[in-house]
Amino acid sequence: MSTLPASGPGAGTTAQATDGPSALAMFAVLQSQAQVQGVPLRPPPPEPTTCCGRGCNGCVWEGFLSAAEYWRQDALQALND
């Protein structure tokens, strides 16, 4: 149950997110699977809105991707219980 048919790079996968678009795609796939199975999931983390675009050490996107991975693990566990 790790992937669904893809329509583009990274689409339809429950793999770990590597950027904003892959995180949103992963959220959508897992939320869809949860809805089909009738499993409640907590809301995924919101995308950052304060990135300055300078590639800072500790960028808000790094925090978002860490939160997305935590959410993914939690969602996968709920779906597999």
Coordinates of N, CA and C in Angstrom, one line a residue:
M1 N 0.8 -1.2 0.0 CA 0.0 0.0 0.0 C 0.9 1.2 0.0
S2 N 2.1 1.2 -0.6 CA 2.9 2.3 -0.5 C 2.8 3.3 -1.7
T3 N 2.2 2.9 -2.8 CA 2.0 3.8 -3.9 C 0.7 3.6 -4.6
L4 N 0.2 4.6 -5.2 CA -0.9 4.6 -6.1 C -0.4 5.0 -7.5
P5 N -1.2 4.7 -8.6 CA -0.7 5.1 -9.9 C -0.3 6.6 -10.0
A6 N 0.8 6.8 -10.5 CA 1.4 8.2 -10.6 C 1.0 8.8 -11.9
S7 N 0.7 10.2 -11.8 CA 0.5 10.9 -13.0 C 1.6 11.9 -13.3
G8 N 2.6 11.9 -12.5 CA 3.8 12.8 -12.7 C 4.8 12.4 -11.6
P9 N 6.0 13.0 -11.7 CA 7.0 12.7 -10.7 C 6.6 12.8 -9.3
G10 N 6.6 11.8 -8.5 CA 6.2 11.8 -7.1 C 4.8 11.8 -6.8
A11 N 3.9 11.9 -7.9 CA 2.5 11.9 -7.7 C 2.0 10.5 -7.2
G12 N 1.1 10.5 -6.3 CA 0.4 9.3 -5.9 C 1.3 8.4 -5.0
T13 N 2.3 9.0 -4.3 CA 3.1 8.2 -3.5 C 3.0 8.6 -2.0
T14 N 3.3 7.6 -1.2 CA 3.3 7.9 0.3 C 4.7 7.9 0.8
A15 N 5.7 8.1 -0.2 CA 7.1 8.2 0.2 C 7.4 9.5 0.9
Q16 N 8.5 9.5 1.6 CA 8.9 10.7 2.4 C 9.0 11.9 1.4
A17 N 8.4 13.0 1.8 CA 8.4 14.2 1.0 C 9.8 14.8 1.0
T18 N 10.2 15.4 -0.2 CA 11.5 16.1 -0.3 C 11.4 17.5 -0.6
D19 N 10.1 18.0 -0.8 CA 9.9 19.4 -1.1 C 8.4 19.7 -0.9
G20 N 8.0 21.0 -1.0 CA 6.6 21.3 -0.8 C 5.6 20.5 -1.6
P21 N 5.8 20.5 -3.0 CA 4.8 19.8 -3.8 C 4.7 18.3 -3.5
S22 N 5.9 17.6 -3.2 CA 5.8 16.2 -2.9 C 5.1 16.0 -1.5
A23 N 5.3 16.9 -0.6 CA 4.6 16.8 0.7 C 3.1 17.0 0.5
L24 N 2.6 17.9 -0.3 CA 1.2 18.1 -0.6 C 0.6 16.9 -1.3
A25 N 1.4 16.3 -2.2 CA 0.9 15.1 -2.9 C 0.8 13.9 -1.9
M26 N 1.8 13.8 -1.1 CA 1.8 12.7 -0.1 C 0.6 12.9 0.9
F27 N 0.3 14.1 1.3 CA -0.8 14.4 2.2 C -2.1 14.0 1.5
A28 N -2.2 14.4 0.3 CA -3.5 14.0 -0.5 C -3.7 12.5 -0.6
V29 N -2.6 11.8 -0.9 CA -2.8 10.3 -1.1 C -3.1 9.7 0.3
L30 N -2.5 10.1 1.3 CA -2.8 9.4 2.6 C -4.1 9.8 3.2
Q31 N -4.5 11.1 2.9 CA -5.9 11.5 3.4 C -6.9 10.8 2.6
S32 N -6.7 10.5 1.3 CA -7.6 9.8 0.5 C -7.7 8.4 0.9
Q33 N -6.6 7.7 1.2 CA -6.6 6.4 1.7 C -7.4 6.3 3.0
A34 N -7.1 7.3 3.9 CA -7.8 7.3 5.2 C -9.3 7.4 5.1
Q35 N -9.7 8.3 4.1 CA -11.1 8.5 3.9 C -11.8 7.2 3.4
V36 N -11.1 6.5 2.5 CA -11.7 5.2 2.0 C -11.8 4.2 3.1
Q37 N -10.8 4.2 4.0 CA -10.8 3.2 5.1 C -11.6 3.6 6.3
G38 N -12.1 4.9 6.3 CA -12.8 5.4 7.4 C -11.9 5.6 8.6
V39 N -10.7 6.0 8.4 CA -9.7 6.2 9.5 C -9.5 7.7 9.6
P40 N -9.8 8.2 10.9 CA -9.5 9.7 11.1 C -8.0 10.0 11.2
L41 N -7.6 11.0 10.5 CA -6.2 11.5 10.6 C -6.2 12.9 11.1
R42 N -5.2 13.3 11.9 CA -5.1 14.7 12.3 C -4.7 15.5 11.0
P43 N -5.0 16.8 11.0 CA -4.6 17.6 9.9 C -3.1 17.6 9.6
P44 N -2.7 17.7 8.4 CA -1.3 17.7 8.1 C -0.7 19.1 8.5
P45 N 0.6 19.2 8.7 CA 1.1 20.5 9.0 C 1.0 21.6 7.9
P46 N 0.8 22.8 8.2 CA 0.6 23.8 7.1 C 1.9 24.2 6.5
E47 N 1.8 24.5 5.2 CA 3.1 25.0 4.5 C 3.6 26.3 5.1
P48 N 4.9 26.4 5.2 CA 5.5 27.7 5.7 C 5.1 28.9 4.8
T49 N 5.0 30.0 5.4 CA 4.7 31.3 4.7 C 5.7 32.3 4.9
T50 N 6.8 32.0 5.7 CA 7.7 33.0 6.0 C 9.1 32.8 5.5
C51 N 9.3 31.9 4.5 CA 10.6 31.7 3.9 C 11.1 32.9 3.2
C52 N 12.4 33.2 3.5 CA 13.0 34.4 2.8 C 13.7 34.0 1.5
G53 N 13.9 32.7 1.2 CA 14.5 32.3 0.0 C 16.0 32.3 -0.1
R54 N 16.6 32.5 1.1 CA 18.1 32.6 1.1 C 18.8 31.4 1.4
G55 N 18.1 30.3 1.6 CA 18.7 29.0 2.0 C 19.3 29.0 3.4
C56 N 18.6 29.6 4.3 CA 19.1 29.6 5.7 C 19.3 28.3 6.3
N57 N 20.3 28.2 7.2 CA 20.5 27.0 8.0 C 19.3 27.0 9.0
G58 N 18.5 25.9 9.0 CA 17.3 25.8 9.8 C 16.2 26.5 9.1
C59 N 16.1 26.5 7.8 CA 15.0 27.1 7.0 C 13.7 26.5 7.5
V60 N 12.7 27.4 7.4 CA 11.3 26.9 7.8 C 10.9 25.7 6.9
W61 N 11.4 25.5 5.7 CA 11.0 24.4 4.9 C 11.6 23.1 5.5
E62 N 12.8 23.2 6.2 CA 13.3 22.0 6.8 C 12.4 21.6 8.0
G63 N 11.9 22.6 8.7 CA 11.0 22.2 9.8 C 9.7 21.7 9.3
F64 N 9.2 22.2 8.2 CA 8.0 21.7 7.6 C 8.2 20.3 7.1
L65 N 9.3 20.0 6.5 CA 9.5 18.6 6.0 C 9.7 17.6 7.1
S66 N 10.3 18.1 8.2 CA 10.3 17.2 9.4 C 8.9 16.9 10.0
A67 N 8.1 18.0 10.1 CA 6.8 17.8 10.5 C 5.9 17.0 9.6
A68 N 6.2 17.1 8.3 CA 5.5 16.3 7.3 C 5.8 14.8 7.5
E69 N 7.1 14.5 7.7 CA 7.5 13.2 7.9 C 6.9 12.6 9.2
Y70 N 6.9 13.4 10.3 CA 6.2 12.9 11.5 C 4.7 12.6 11.2
W71 N 4.1 13.5 10.5 CA 2.7 13.3 10.1 C 2.5 12.0 9.3
R72 N 3.4 11.8 8.3 CA 3.4 10.7 7.4 C 3.5 9.4 8.2
Q73 N 4.4 9.3 9.1 CA 4.6 8.1 9.9 C 3.4 7.8 10.8
D74 N 2.8 8.9 11.4 CA 1.6 8.8 12.2 C 0.4 8.3 11.3
A75 N 0.3 8.8 10.1 CA -0.8 8.4 9.2 C -0.6 7.0 8.8
L76 N 0.6 6.6 8.4 CA 0.8 5.2 8.0 C 0.5 4.2 9.1
Q77 N 0.9 4.6 10.3 CA 0.6 3.7 11.5 C -0.9 3.6 11.6
A78 N -1.7 4.7 11.6 CA -3.1 4.7 11.7 C -3.8 3.8 10.6
L79 N -3.2 3.9 9.4 CA -3.8 3.2 8.3 C -3.5 1.7 8.4
N80 N -2.4 1.3 9.0 CA -2.0 -0.1 9.1 C -2.5 -0.7 10.4
D81 N -3.1 0.0 11.3 CA -3.6 -0.6 12.5 C -4.9 -1.4 12.3

